[in-house]
Coordinates of C-alpha atoms in Angstrom, one line a residue:
Chain A
M1 CA 42.2 -47.9 6.6
S2 CA 45.5 -49.3 7.6
E3 CA 48.0 -47.2 9.5
A4 CA 50.3 -46.6 6.6
L5 CA 47.5 -45.4 4.4
R6 CA 46.3 -43.2 7.3
T7 CA 49.7 -41.5 7.5
F8 CA 49.9 -41.1 3.8
F9 CA 46.6 -39.4 3.6
S10 CA 47.4 -37.1 6.5
P11 CA 47.4 -33.3 6.1
Q12 CA 51.2 -33.2 6.4
I13 CA 51.8 -35.2 3.3
L14 CA 48.6 -34.5 1.3
G15 CA 47.4 -31.0 2.2
P16 CA 44.5 -29.3 0.6
E17 CA 46.8 -28.1 -2.1
I18 CA 46.5 -31.5 -3.9
F19 CA 42.7 -31.0 -4.2
Y20 CA 43.1 -27.5 -5.4
G21 CA 45.8 -28.6 -7.8
S22 CA 43.8 -31.5 -9.2
S23 CA 40.7 -29.4 -9.6
V24 CA 42.6 -26.9 -11.7
G25 CA 44.1 -29.9 -13.6
L26 CA 40.6 -31.2 -14.3
F27 CA 39.6 -27.7 -15.4
L28 CA 42.5 -27.4 -17.8
I29 CA 41.9 -30.9 -19.3
G30 CA 38.3 -29.8 -20.0
L31 CA 39.4 -26.5 -21.5
Y32 CA 41.9 -28.4 -23.7
M33 CA 39.2 -30.8 -24.9
I34 CA 36.9 -27.9 -25.8
L35 CA 39.5 -25.9 -27.7
V36 CA 41.2 -28.8 -29.5
K37 CA 38.8 -31.6 -30.0
K38 CA 36.8 -31.8 -33.2
N39 CA 34.2 -34.3 -32.1
L40 CA 31.1 -32.7 -30.7
V41 CA 30.6 -35.4 -28.0
K42 CA 34.1 -35.0 -26.8
I43 CA 33.5 -31.2 -26.5
V44 CA 30.5 -32.0 -24.3
I45 CA 32.6 -34.3 -22.2
G46 CA 35.2 -31.5 -21.9
L47 CA 32.4 -29.3 -20.6
S48 CA 31.6 -31.9 -17.9
F49 CA 35.3 -32.0 -17.0
I50 CA 35.3 -28.3 -16.3
E51 CA 32.2 -28.5 -14.2
S52 CA 33.7 -31.4 -12.2
G53 CA 36.9 -29.4 -11.7
V54 CA 34.9 -26.5 -10.2
N55 CA 32.8 -28.8 -8.1
L56 CA 35.9 -30.5 -6.6
F57 CA 37.4 -27.1 -5.9
L58 CA 34.2 -26.0 -4.0
I59 CA 34.0 -29.2 -2.0
S60 CA 37.7 -29.1 -1.0
L61 CA 37.2 -25.5 0.1
G62 CA 34.8 -26.6 2.8
Y63 CA 36.6 -29.7 3.8
V64 CA 38.3 -29.8 7.2
W65 CA 40.7 -32.7 7.9
G66 CA 39.3 -35.5 10.0
K67 CA 35.7 -34.2 10.2
T68 CA 32.6 -36.0 8.9
A69 CA 29.7 -35.2 6.7
P70 CA 27.3 -32.5 8.0
I71 CA 24.4 -34.9 8.5
L72 CA 23.2 -34.6 12.0
N73 CA 22.3 -38.2 12.7
K74 CA 24.3 -38.9 15.8
P75 CA 23.9 -37.4 19.3
E76 CA 27.4 -35.9 19.5
L77 CA 26.9 -34.4 16.1
M78 CA 23.6 -32.8 17.1
K79 CA 25.2 -31.3 20.2
E80 CA 28.3 -29.8 18.7
P81 CA 28.0 -29.8 14.9
V82 CA 30.8 -27.3 14.4
K83 CA 33.3 -29.6 16.2
Y84 CA 32.6 -32.8 14.2
A85 CA 31.2 -31.8 10.8
V86 CA 32.6 -30.0 7.8
D87 CA 31.2 -26.7 6.3
P88 CA 27.8 -27.7 4.8
V89 CA 27.5 -24.6 2.5
P90 CA 29.9 -25.7 -0.2
Q91 CA 28.2 -29.1 -0.3
A92 CA 24.8 -27.5 -0.8
L93 CA 26.3 -25.3 -3.5
V94 CA 27.9 -28.4 -5.3
L95 CA 24.6 -30.3 -5.1
T96 CA 23.0 -27.4 -7.0
A97 CA 25.9 -27.1 -9.4
I98 CA 25.8 -30.8 -10.2
V99 CA 22.1 -30.6 -11.0
I100 CA 22.7 -27.6 -13.3
G101 CA 25.6 -29.4 -14.9
V102 CA 23.4 -32.4 -15.7
A103 CA 20.8 -30.0 -17.3
V104 CA 23.5 -28.4 -19.4
T105 CA 25.0 -31.7 -20.5
A106 CA 21.5 -33.0 -21.4
M107 CA 20.8 -29.9 -23.4
A108 CA 24.1 -30.1 -25.2
L109 CA 23.7 -33.7 -26.1
S110 CA 20.2 -33.1 -27.4
I111 CA 21.5 -30.3 -29.6
V112 CA 24.3 -32.7 -30.8
I113 CA 21.6 -35.3 -31.7
V114 CA 19.8 -32.7 -33.9
L115 CA 23.1 -31.7 -35.5
H116 CA 24.0 -35.3 -36.2
D117 CA 20.5 -35.8 -37.8
K118 CA 20.9 -32.8 -40.1
Y119 CA 24.5 -33.1 -41.1
G120 CA 25.2 -36.8 -40.6
T121 CA 28.5 -36.1 -38.9
L122 CA 29.9 -35.2 -35.5
D123 CA 33.0 -33.4 -36.8
I124 CA 32.7 -29.8 -36.0
S125 CA 34.9 -28.6 -38.8
K126 CA 32.5 -30.1 -41.3
I127 CA 29.4 -28.5 -39.8
K128 CA 30.4 -24.8 -39.8
E129 CA 27.8 -23.2 -42.0
L130 CA 27.6 -20.0 -39.9
K131 CA 30.6 -17.8 -39.5
W132 CA 32.2 -18.2 -36.1
Chain B
M1 CA 1.3 -6.8 1.6
V2 CA 2.7 -7.5 -1.8
S3 CA 6.1 -9.1 -1.7
P4 CA 8.9 -9.0 -4.3
I5 CA 8.9 -12.8 -4.1
L6 CA 5.8 -12.8 -6.2
L7 CA 7.8 -11.5 -9.1
I8 CA 9.7 -14.8 -9.1
A9 CA 7.0 -17.2 -7.7
I10 CA 4.2 -16.2 -10.2
P11 CA 6.2 -16.8 -13.4
L12 CA 7.6 -20.0 -11.9
F13 CA 4.1 -21.4 -11.2
M14 CA 2.8 -20.2 -14.6
A15 CA 5.7 -21.6 -16.5
F16 CA 5.3 -25.1 -15.2
S17 CA 1.5 -25.1 -15.4
V18 CA 1.5 -24.2 -19.1
P19 CA 0.7 -27.9 -20.2
L20 CA -2.2 -28.0 -17.7
W21 CA -3.7 -24.9 -19.2
G22 CA -3.3 -26.6 -22.5
L23 CA -5.6 -29.4 -21.3
I24 CA -8.5 -26.9 -20.8
W25 CA -8.3 -25.3 -24.2
K26 CA -5.7 -26.0 -26.8
K27 CA -5.1 -22.4 -27.6
L28 CA -4.9 -21.2 -24.0
P29 CA -1.1 -21.6 -23.6
Q30 CA -0.6 -18.8 -26.2
Y31 CA -2.1 -16.3 -23.7
I32 CA -0.3 -17.5 -20.6
P33 CA 2.8 -15.4 -21.1
F34 CA 0.6 -12.3 -21.4
A35 CA -1.3 -13.2 -18.3
T36 CA 1.9 -13.9 -16.3
F37 CA 3.6 -10.6 -17.2
S38 CA 0.5 -8.6 -16.7
I39 CA 0.4 -9.9 -13.1
T40 CA 4.1 -9.2 -12.6
I41 CA 3.8 -5.7 -13.9
A42 CA 0.8 -5.1 -11.6
V43 CA 2.9 -6.4 -8.7
L44 CA 5.8 -4.1 -9.7
V45 CA 3.4 -1.1 -9.9
K46 CA 2.1 -1.9 -6.4
L47 CA 5.7 -2.3 -5.0
L48 CA 7.3 0.8 -6.6
P49 CA 5.7 3.5 -4.5
Q50 CA 6.9 1.7 -1.4
L51 CA 10.5 2.4 -2.4
W52 CA 10.0 6.2 -1.9
G53 CA 11.4 7.1 1.5
R54 CA 12.5 3.5 2.3
G55 CA 15.5 3.1 0.0
L56 CA 15.1 -0.6 -0.5
I57 CA 13.1 -3.5 0.5
S58 CA 15.1 -6.6 1.6
V59 CA 13.1 -9.8 1.9
V60 CA 14.4 -12.6 4.0
I61 CA 13.7 -16.0 2.6
A62 CA 13.1 -19.1 4.8
G63 CA 13.5 -17.1 8.0
V64 CA 17.3 -16.9 8.2
K65 CA 18.5 -13.3 8.2
P66 CA 21.3 -12.2 6.0
P67 CA 24.3 -12.6 5.9
F68 CA 23.5 -16.3 6.7
G69 CA 20.2 -16.7 4.8
I70 CA 19.2 -15.8 1.2
N71 CA 17.6 -12.5 0.7
L72 CA 15.9 -10.7 -2.2
V73 CA 16.8 -7.0 -2.5
F74 CA 14.2 -4.7 -4.2
G75 CA 16.1 -1.5 -4.5
P76 CA 15.8 1.4 -7.0
F77 CA 18.5 0.0 -9.3
G78 CA 17.3 -3.6 -9.4
A79 CA 13.7 -2.6 -9.5
F80 CA 14.3 -0.4 -12.6
F81 CA 15.9 -3.3 -14.4
A82 CA 13.1 -5.6 -13.3
L83 CA 10.7 -3.0 -14.9
I84 CA 12.7 -3.0 -18.2
I85 CA 12.6 -6.8 -18.3
Q86 CA 8.8 -7.0 -17.5
I87 CA 7.9 -4.4 -20.1
V88 CA 9.9 -6.1 -22.9
A89 CA 8.5 -9.4 -21.9
L90 CA 4.9 -8.1 -21.9
A91 CA 5.5 -6.5 -25.4
A92 CA 6.9 -9.8 -26.6
S93 CA 4.0 -11.8 -25.2
I94 CA 1.5 -9.5 -27.0
Y95 CA 3.5 -10.3 -30.2
L96 CA 3.0 -14.0 -29.4
F97 CA -0.8 -13.7 -29.9
E98 CA -0.3 -13.7 -33.6
Y99 CA 2.9 -15.7 -33.8
E100 CA 3.0 -19.3 -34.9
P101 CA 5.6 -20.8 -32.6
P102 CA 7.9 -23.7 -33.6
E103 CA 6.6 -27.0 -32.3
P104 CA 6.3 -28.1 -29.5
A105 CA 4.4 -24.9 -28.8
E106 CA 3.7 -25.5 -25.1
K107 CA 7.4 -25.9 -24.3
F108 CA 8.1 -22.8 -26.3
Y109 CA 5.9 -20.8 -24.0
M110 CA 7.3 -22.5 -20.9
L111 CA 10.9 -21.7 -21.9
F112 CA 9.8 -18.2 -22.8
I113 CA 8.5 -17.5 -19.3
L114 CA 11.5 -19.2 -17.7
V115 CA 14.0 -16.9 -19.5
V116 CA 12.2 -13.9 -18.1
L117 CA 11.9 -15.5 -14.7
G118 CA 15.7 -16.1 -14.5
A119 CA 16.5 -12.6 -15.6
T120 CA 14.1 -11.1 -13.0
G121 CA 15.7 -13.3 -10.3
M122 CA 19.2 -12.1 -11.3
V123 CA 18.3 -8.4 -10.9
L124 CA 16.4 -9.0 -7.6
T125 CA 18.7 -11.4 -5.7
G126 CA 21.0 -10.3 -2.9
D127 CA 23.0 -13.5 -2.8
I128 CA 25.8 -14.2 -5.3
F129 CA 25.3 -18.0 -5.6
N130 CA 21.6 -17.4 -6.1
M131 CA 22.6 -15.1 -8.9
F132 CA 24.5 -18.0 -10.5
V133 CA 21.4 -20.2 -10.2
F134 CA 19.2 -17.7 -11.9
L135 CA 21.8 -17.1 -14.5
E136 CA 21.7 -20.7 -15.3
I137 CA 17.9 -20.8 -15.5
T138 CA 18.1 -17.9 -18.0
S139 CA 20.9 -19.3 -20.0
I140 CA 19.7 -22.9 -20.3
S141 CA 16.3 -21.8 -21.4
S142 CA 18.0 -19.5 -23.9
Y143 CA 20.0 -22.3 -25.4
A144 CA 16.9 -24.3 -25.8
L145 CA 15.0 -21.4 -27.4
T146 CA 17.9 -20.7 -29.8
A147 CA 17.9 -24.3 -31.0
I148 CA 14.1 -24.8 -30.8
K149 CA 13.5 -24.7 -34.6
K150 CA 15.5 -27.9 -34.9
D151 CA 17.0 -27.1 -38.2
G152 CA 20.8 -27.2 -38.8
H153 CA 21.3 -23.5 -38.5
S154 CA 19.6 -23.0 -35.2
A155 CA 21.1 -26.2 -33.7
E156 CA 24.5 -24.9 -34.6
A157 CA 23.9 -21.4 -33.2
G158 CA 22.4 -23.1 -30.1
F159 CA 25.5 -25.2 -29.6
K160 CA 27.8 -22.2 -30.0
Y161 CA 25.8 -20.3 -27.4
L162 CA 25.7 -23.3 -25.1
L163 CA 29.4 -23.8 -25.3
L164 CA 30.3 -20.2 -24.5
G165 CA 27.5 -19.7 -22.1
S166 CA 28.1 -22.7 -19.9
L167 CA 31.9 -22.1 -20.0
G168 CA 31.2 -18.6 -18.8
S169 CA 28.9 -19.5 -16.0
T170 CA 31.3 -22.2 -14.8
L171 CA 34.0 -19.6 -14.6
F172 CA 31.6 -17.4 -12.7
L173 CA 31.1 -20.2 -10.3
F174 CA 34.8 -20.5 -9.9
G175 CA 35.0 -16.8 -9.1
I176 CA 32.3 -17.3 -6.4
A177 CA 34.3 -20.2 -5.0
L178 CA 37.4 -18.1 -4.7
I179 CA 35.4 -15.4 -2.8
Y180 CA 33.7 -17.9 -0.6
G181 CA 37.0 -19.6 0.2
S182 CA 38.5 -16.3 1.4
L183 CA 35.6 -14.7 3.1
G184 CA 33.2 -17.5 4.0
T185 CA 30.1 -15.7 2.9
L186 CA 27.8 -15.5 -0.1
N187 CA 25.7 -12.5 0.7
M188 CA 26.6 -9.7 -1.6
A189 CA 26.3 -7.0 1.0
D190 CA 28.4 -9.0 3.4
I191 CA 31.1 -9.7 0.8
G192 CA 31.1 -6.0 -0.1
A193 CA 31.6 -5.0 3.5
R194 CA 34.6 -7.4 4.0
I195 CA 36.2 -7.4 0.5
G196 CA 39.2 -5.5 1.9
D197 CA 40.2 -8.6 3.9
M198 CA 40.7 -10.6 0.7
N199 CA 44.1 -11.3 -0.7
P200 CA 44.4 -8.8 -3.6
K201 CA 45.8 -11.4 -6.1
L202 CA 42.9 -13.8 -5.4
L203 CA 40.5 -10.9 -5.7
A204 CA 41.9 -10.0 -9.1
A205 CA 41.5 -13.6 -10.2
A206 CA 37.9 -13.7 -8.9
V207 CA 37.1 -10.4 -10.7
I208 CA 38.4 -11.6 -14.0
L209 CA 36.5 -14.9 -13.7
I210 CA 33.3 -13.1 -12.8
L211 CA 33.8 -10.6 -15.6
I212 CA 34.2 -13.4 -18.1
G213 CA 31.2 -15.2 -16.8
M214 CA 28.9 -12.2 -17.0
G215 CA 30.5 -10.9 -20.2
V216 CA 29.0 -13.8 -22.2
E217 CA 25.5 -12.7 -21.3
A218 CA 26.3 -9.0 -21.5
E219 CA 27.7 -9.5 -25.1
M220 CA 31.2 -8.3 -24.2
L221 CA 33.7 -8.3 -27.0
P222 CA 35.7 -11.5 -27.0
L223 CA 32.8 -13.5 -25.7
N224 CA 30.0 -12.4 -28.0
G225 CA 30.6 -14.9 -30.9
W226 CA 27.2 -16.4 -30.2
V227 CA 25.2 -13.2 -30.6
P228 CA 24.9 -12.8 -34.4
D229 CA 24.3 -16.5 -34.9
A230 CA 21.7 -16.7 -32.1
Y231 CA 19.9 -13.6 -33.3
Q232 CA 19.8 -15.0 -36.8
A233 CA 18.6 -18.5 -35.8
A234 CA 16.2 -17.8 -33.0
P235 CA 12.5 -16.9 -33.5
V236 CA 11.7 -13.2 -33.5
P237 CA 10.0 -12.8 -30.1
V238 CA 13.0 -14.7 -28.6
V239 CA 15.5 -12.4 -30.1
S240 CA 13.7 -9.4 -28.6
I241 CA 14.0 -11.2 -25.3
F242 CA 17.7 -11.8 -25.8
S243 CA 18.5 -8.1 -26.4
G244 CA 15.9 -6.7 -24.0
V245 CA 16.1 -9.2 -21.1
V246 CA 19.1 -11.5 -21.1
A247 CA 21.7 -8.9 -22.1
K248 CA 20.2 -6.4 -19.6
A249 CA 20.3 -8.9 -16.8
G250 CA 24.0 -9.5 -17.7
I251 CA 24.9 -5.9 -17.6
Y252 CA 23.0 -5.4 -14.3
A253 CA 25.0 -8.3 -12.8
L254 CA 28.3 -6.8 -14.1
A255 CA 27.5 -3.4 -12.6
R256 CA 26.1 -4.8 -9.4
I257 CA 29.1 -7.1 -8.8
L258 CA 31.7 -4.5 -9.7
Y259 CA 30.2 -1.6 -7.8
T260 CA 28.7 -3.2 -4.8
I261 CA 30.9 -6.2 -4.1
I262 CA 34.3 -5.0 -5.3
G263 CA 35.6 -1.6 -4.5
F264 CA 35.3 -0.7 -8.1
E265 CA 37.8 2.1 -8.7
S266 CA 40.8 -0.1 -9.4
Y267 CA 38.9 -2.1 -12.0
A268 CA 37.1 0.7 -13.8
S269 CA 39.5 0.9 -16.6
L270 CA 38.9 -2.8 -17.4
L271 CA 35.2 -2.1 -18.1
L272 CA 36.1 1.0 -20.1
I273 CA 38.6 -0.8 -22.4
F274 CA 36.2 -3.8 -23.0
G275 CA 33.3 -1.4 -23.5
I276 CA 35.0 0.7 -26.2
L277 CA 36.3 -2.4 -27.9
T278 CA 32.9 -4.0 -27.9
L279 CA 31.3 -0.8 -29.2
L280 CA 33.7 -0.3 -32.1
A281 CA 33.8 -4.0 -33.0
G282 CA 30.0 -4.2 -33.0
E283 CA 29.5 -1.0 -35.1
L284 CA 32.2 -1.8 -37.6
A285 CA 31.1 -5.4 -38.1
A286 CA 27.5 -4.2 -38.6
L287 CA 28.7 -2.1 -41.6
R288 CA 29.1 -5.1 -43.9
Q289 CA 26.1 -7.2 -42.9
K290 CA 23.5 -8.0 -45.6
D291 CA 21.1 -10.0 -43.3
V292 CA 19.0 -7.4 -41.3
R293 CA 19.0 -9.7 -38.2
R294 CA 22.8 -9.9 -38.1
L295 CA 23.0 -6.2 -38.7
L296 CA 20.7 -5.6 -35.7
A297 CA 22.7 -8.1 -33.6
Y298 CA 25.9 -6.3 -34.2
S299 CA 24.2 -3.0 -33.5
S300 CA 23.0 -4.5 -30.2
I301 CA 26.6 -5.4 -29.4
G302 CA 27.6 -1.8 -30.1
Q303 CA 24.9 -0.5 -27.8
M304 CA 25.9 -2.9 -25.0
G305 CA 29.5 -1.6 -25.4
L306 CA 28.2 2.0 -24.8
I307 CA 26.4 0.9 -21.7
M308 CA 29.6 -0.8 -20.4
L309 CA 31.5 2.4 -21.1
A310 CA 28.9 4.3 -19.0
F311 CA 29.3 2.0 -16.1
G312 CA 33.1 2.0 -16.4
T313 CA 33.2 5.8 -16.1
V314 CA 32.1 5.6 -12.4
G315 CA 30.2 8.9 -12.2
F316 CA 26.7 9.9 -11.3
T317 CA 25.8 11.4 -14.7
A318 CA 27.3 8.5 -16.7
A319 CA 25.6 6.0 -14.4
I320 CA 22.2 7.6 -15.0
G321 CA 22.9 7.6 -18.7
G322 CA 23.9 4.0 -18.6
I323 CA 20.7 2.8 -16.9
F324 CA 18.6 5.0 -19.1
H325 CA 20.3 3.7 -22.2
A326 CA 19.8 0.2 -21.1
F327 CA 16.1 1.0 -20.9
N328 CA 16.0 2.8 -24.3
H329 CA 18.0 0.1 -26.0
A330 CA 15.8 -2.7 -24.7
L331 CA 12.6 -0.9 -26.0
A332 CA 14.0 0.2 -29.3
K333 CA 15.6 -3.1 -30.2
A334 CA 12.5 -5.0 -29.2
L335 CA 10.4 -2.7 -31.4
M336 CA 12.8 -3.1 -34.3
F337 CA 12.7 -6.8 -34.1
F338 CA 8.9 -7.0 -33.8
A339 CA 8.6 -4.7 -36.8
L340 CA 11.1 -6.8 -38.8
G341 CA 9.2 -10.0 -37.9
I342 CA 6.0 -8.4 -39.4
M343 CA 7.8 -7.1 -42.5
V344 CA 9.3 -10.5 -43.3
A345 CA 5.9 -12.3 -42.8
G346 CA 5.1 -13.9 -46.2
V347 CA 8.5 -12.9 -47.7
G348 CA 10.6 -15.4 -45.8
K349 CA 13.9 -13.7 -46.7
W350 CA 15.8 -11.5 -44.2
D351 CA 18.4 -9.8 -46.4
M352 CA 18.3 -6.1 -47.2
D353 CA 17.8 -6.5 -50.9
S354 CA 14.7 -8.7 -50.6
L355 CA 13.1 -6.2 -48.3
E356 CA 13.8 -3.3 -50.7
G357 CA 10.8 -1.0 -50.9
I358 CA 9.0 -2.5 -47.9
G359 CA 8.1 1.1 -46.8
R360 CA 5.6 1.2 -49.6
V361 CA 4.1 -2.3 -49.0
K362 CA 3.8 -2.1 -45.2
P363 CA 4.1 1.6 -44.4
Y364 CA 2.9 1.5 -40.8
T365 CA 5.3 -1.3 -39.7
T366 CA 8.2 0.4 -41.4
L367 CA 7.3 3.7 -39.6
L368 CA 7.5 1.8 -36.3
F369 CA 10.8 0.3 -37.3
T370 CA 12.1 3.8 -38.1
I371 CA 11.1 5.1 -34.7
G372 CA 13.1 2.4 -33.0
L373 CA 16.0 2.9 -35.3
L374 CA 16.1 6.7 -34.8
S375 CA 15.9 6.2 -31.0
T376 CA 18.9 3.8 -31.2
L377 CA 20.8 6.3 -33.3
G378 CA 20.1 9.0 -30.7
L379 CA 18.3 11.6 -32.7
P380 CA 16.9 14.5 -30.7
M381 CA 13.2 14.1 -29.8
F382 CA 13.7 10.4 -29.3
S383 CA 14.5 9.0 -25.9
G384 CA 17.8 7.5 -27.1
F385 CA 19.2 11.0 -27.5
W386 CA 19.0 11.9 -23.9
S387 CA 20.7 8.7 -22.6
K388 CA 23.5 9.0 -25.2
L389 CA 23.9 12.7 -24.3
L390 CA 24.1 11.9 -20.5
I391 CA 26.7 9.2 -21.1
I392 CA 28.9 11.4 -23.3
I393 CA 28.6 14.3 -20.8
G394 CA 29.4 12.0 -17.9
M395 CA 32.5 10.7 -19.7
V396 CA 33.8 14.2 -20.7
N397 CA 33.2 15.3 -17.1
A398 CA 35.3 12.4 -15.8
K399 CA 38.1 13.5 -18.3
Y400 CA 37.7 10.4 -20.5
T401 CA 37.7 12.5 -23.6
V402 CA 39.4 9.9 -25.8
Y403 CA 36.8 7.3 -24.9
A404 CA 34.0 9.8 -25.5
S405 CA 35.3 10.7 -28.9
L406 CA 35.7 7.1 -29.9
A407 CA 32.1 6.4 -28.7
L408 CA 30.9 9.3 -30.9
F409 CA 32.9 7.8 -33.8
G410 CA 31.0 4.6 -33.2
S411 CA 27.7 6.5 -33.3
A412 CA 28.8 8.0 -36.6
V413 CA 29.4 4.6 -38.1
E414 CA 25.9 3.6 -36.8
V415 CA 24.4 6.4 -38.9
V416 CA 26.1 5.1 -42.0
Y417 CA 24.6 1.6 -41.9
F418 CA 21.2 2.6 -40.5
A419 CA 20.9 5.3 -43.2
R420 CA 21.7 2.6 -45.9
L421 CA 19.1 0.3 -44.3
L422 CA 16.4 3.1 -44.3
G423 CA 17.4 4.0 -47.9
K424 CA 16.6 0.4 -48.9
F425 CA 13.4 0.2 -47.0
Y426 CA 12.0 3.5 -48.4
S427 CA 13.3 2.9 -51.9
S428 CA 10.9 3.6 -54.8
K429 CA 11.9 0.3 -56.5
I430 CA 9.9 -2.6 -54.9
S431 CA 11.7 -5.9 -54.7
D432 CA 10.0 -8.9 -56.5
S433 CA 10.1 -11.0 -53.3
L434 CA 7.6 -8.7 -51.6
K435 CA 4.7 -9.7 -53.9
D436 CA 3.4 -12.5 -51.6
A437 CA 4.0 -10.4 -48.4
I438 CA 1.2 -10.9 -45.9
P439 CA -0.5 -7.5 -45.4
E440 CA 0.2 -5.9 -42.0
S441 CA -3.5 -5.5 -41.2
K442 CA -3.4 -9.3 -40.3
K443 CA -1.3 -8.5 -37.2
I444 CA -3.5 -5.9 -35.4
F445 CA -2.5 -6.9 -31.8
S446 CA 1.2 -6.9 -32.5
L447 CA 0.9 -3.5 -34.1
L448 CA -1.1 -2.2 -31.2
G449 CA 1.5 -3.3 -28.7
M450 CA 4.3 -1.9 -30.8
T451 CA 2.5 1.4 -31.1
F452 CA 2.5 1.7 -27.3
I453 CA 6.3 1.2 -27.3
A454 CA 6.7 3.8 -30.0
I455 CA 4.5 6.3 -28.2
F456 CA 6.6 5.6 -25.0
I457 CA 9.8 6.2 -26.9
L458 CA 8.5 9.5 -28.3
A459 CA 7.1 10.6 -24.9
M460 CA 10.4 9.9 -23.1
G461 CA 12.1 11.9 -25.9
I462 CA 10.1 15.0 -25.2
Y463 CA 9.9 14.7 -21.4
P464 CA 12.7 12.5 -20.1
D465 CA 12.7 14.1 -16.6
A466 CA 9.9 11.8 -15.5
L467 CA 12.1 8.8 -15.8
V468 CA 15.5 10.4 -15.1
K469 CA 14.4 11.6 -11.7
W470 CA 13.7 8.0 -10.8
I471 CA 16.8 6.5 -12.5
A472 CA 18.9 9.0 -10.5
Q473 CA 17.8 7.2 -7.3
G474 CA 19.0 3.9 -8.8
A475 CA 22.3 5.4 -9.9
Y476 CA 22.7 6.9 -6.4
M477 CA 22.2 3.5 -4.8
L478 CA 24.5 1.9 -7.3
L479 CA 27.4 4.3 -6.6
N480 CA 26.9 4.4 -2.8
K481 CA 28.0 1.0 -1.7
A482 CA 27.9 1.8 2.0
T483 CA 24.2 2.7 1.9
Y484 CA 23.4 -0.6 0.3
I485 CA 25.4 -2.6 2.7
G486 CA 24.2 -0.7 5.7
M487 CA 20.6 -1.2 4.8
I488 CA 20.9 -5.0 4.4
I489 CA 23.4 -5.9 7.1
G490 CA 22.3 -3.2 9.5
G491 CA 19.0 -4.9 9.7
A492 CA 17.1 -1.6 9.7
I493 CA 14.8 -2.9 7.0
Q494 CA 13.1 -6.3 6.9

């Protein structure tokens, strides 16, 4: 990374707020897609957006500026992990949350496939047989 | 030494080995849920006496002590909900003996065990992120079970449930993230001990996010749009699992998080308001339902509202009533849905008019249905009476007279629609659609299992003390946050 870029990405200019802000932004985009979009696939994509927003939020909670990934593969990392590595707990949480998110998305898409087979459309306003 | 871990490990092993059992004998998977839940109930029976005098059993997993490691907490409150869940699951798995599941059958049994496994995990865990994981195990399996019939209706209901459920659990995860960001811990006892250090505004946001997340499973008012549709679309044994297992795990999590983690007093009114709204909306919506499944779904929402009210009251009597009512509602609703499933066998229509006069065609099943119905109504001599009475007394004692009278109004509405339903069932005019009804004598095992539930409801109605004495311990542990925290963090118990 060049020196200019390094200053630009320093905590003085881009603090953790930008990560918090963008995770909330992702969350809101997803919510908008779920509430407004009529296409079932777009709704599922909105769901994934929300999950990504929360995952980004969790990761940025544990991030400490200038520290590395909590993989203890170097001697100095093994000796003093707290000094060189970021908080590993949120990363473990996000790993789990990503797997769960994949399962939910797969489940949702398989239901969408069934719906498309039965009704021949992906437009949610044409499918509503049951009362909401 | 029997460990509470077995309550999670055994169903997990059994669920994923279902296809292997199918290789030995094609019909064997049908009996796997029964085998699984018989073992888990045996484990529970072995564990429960150990609670006397010890308070709770905290099991450390993977050798790292709390607050850093994950622990399971087998205390009176959680153990009681685990018992509710296992009993309903066992009853449902007896019903499965004579039930033709939608194809693929093996996956149906697998998902069936997984739902119960997730709910058991939710009531036993002592770690809030672990609770999220178990919540997702339960809810993803529930989405699949809702949509398993693969027709348009059930796929639509499944999609609705999936959308609300996964949105809710993502919000729950957001709430966990806020708490972790402020306190740096995920252990529920540790969070509870240090919740005072948290910024009150952030805490309020986290509470609302968690309330929304759990409200979906607990059928709380603005988030229960999935309930009637899912109850209508899912197979009968699955519906009994929804009301007896998934909703109960949701209400447990709500109570546990609000009482143990958050100093609850300032948020009590929130649960009271949502509880009364849920109760009234459920009961009033049930009035104009023609489909019996939808009617029972709305009645289930109403009962969940009553349980929320009981936990919102924050009092010893009301808490006992709430736990007891969760138990009664789980048993009674499961009984009613099993009976309904047998009534409809051969008829194929679920609306009230097609089932007119069923009491003369299938008298014994209708009698069992009536027992469940009267217990839900809270008639004296049925166990539902005592729990409703305890909740109302608790609310009046805590000076929530308005809420108590509104809850009684909800019960009065319940009488109207249930009386109409019974009137139809016992009508002397027999509907034409009942002429190809399969006789109830074909379902001996299911009727046997249901008879046990009915006897239990009647026995608890006559002698509730046996259970209430034990529930009181759970209510005490729920209300006394410091005891719970001290026992886990203090390290007095391993």
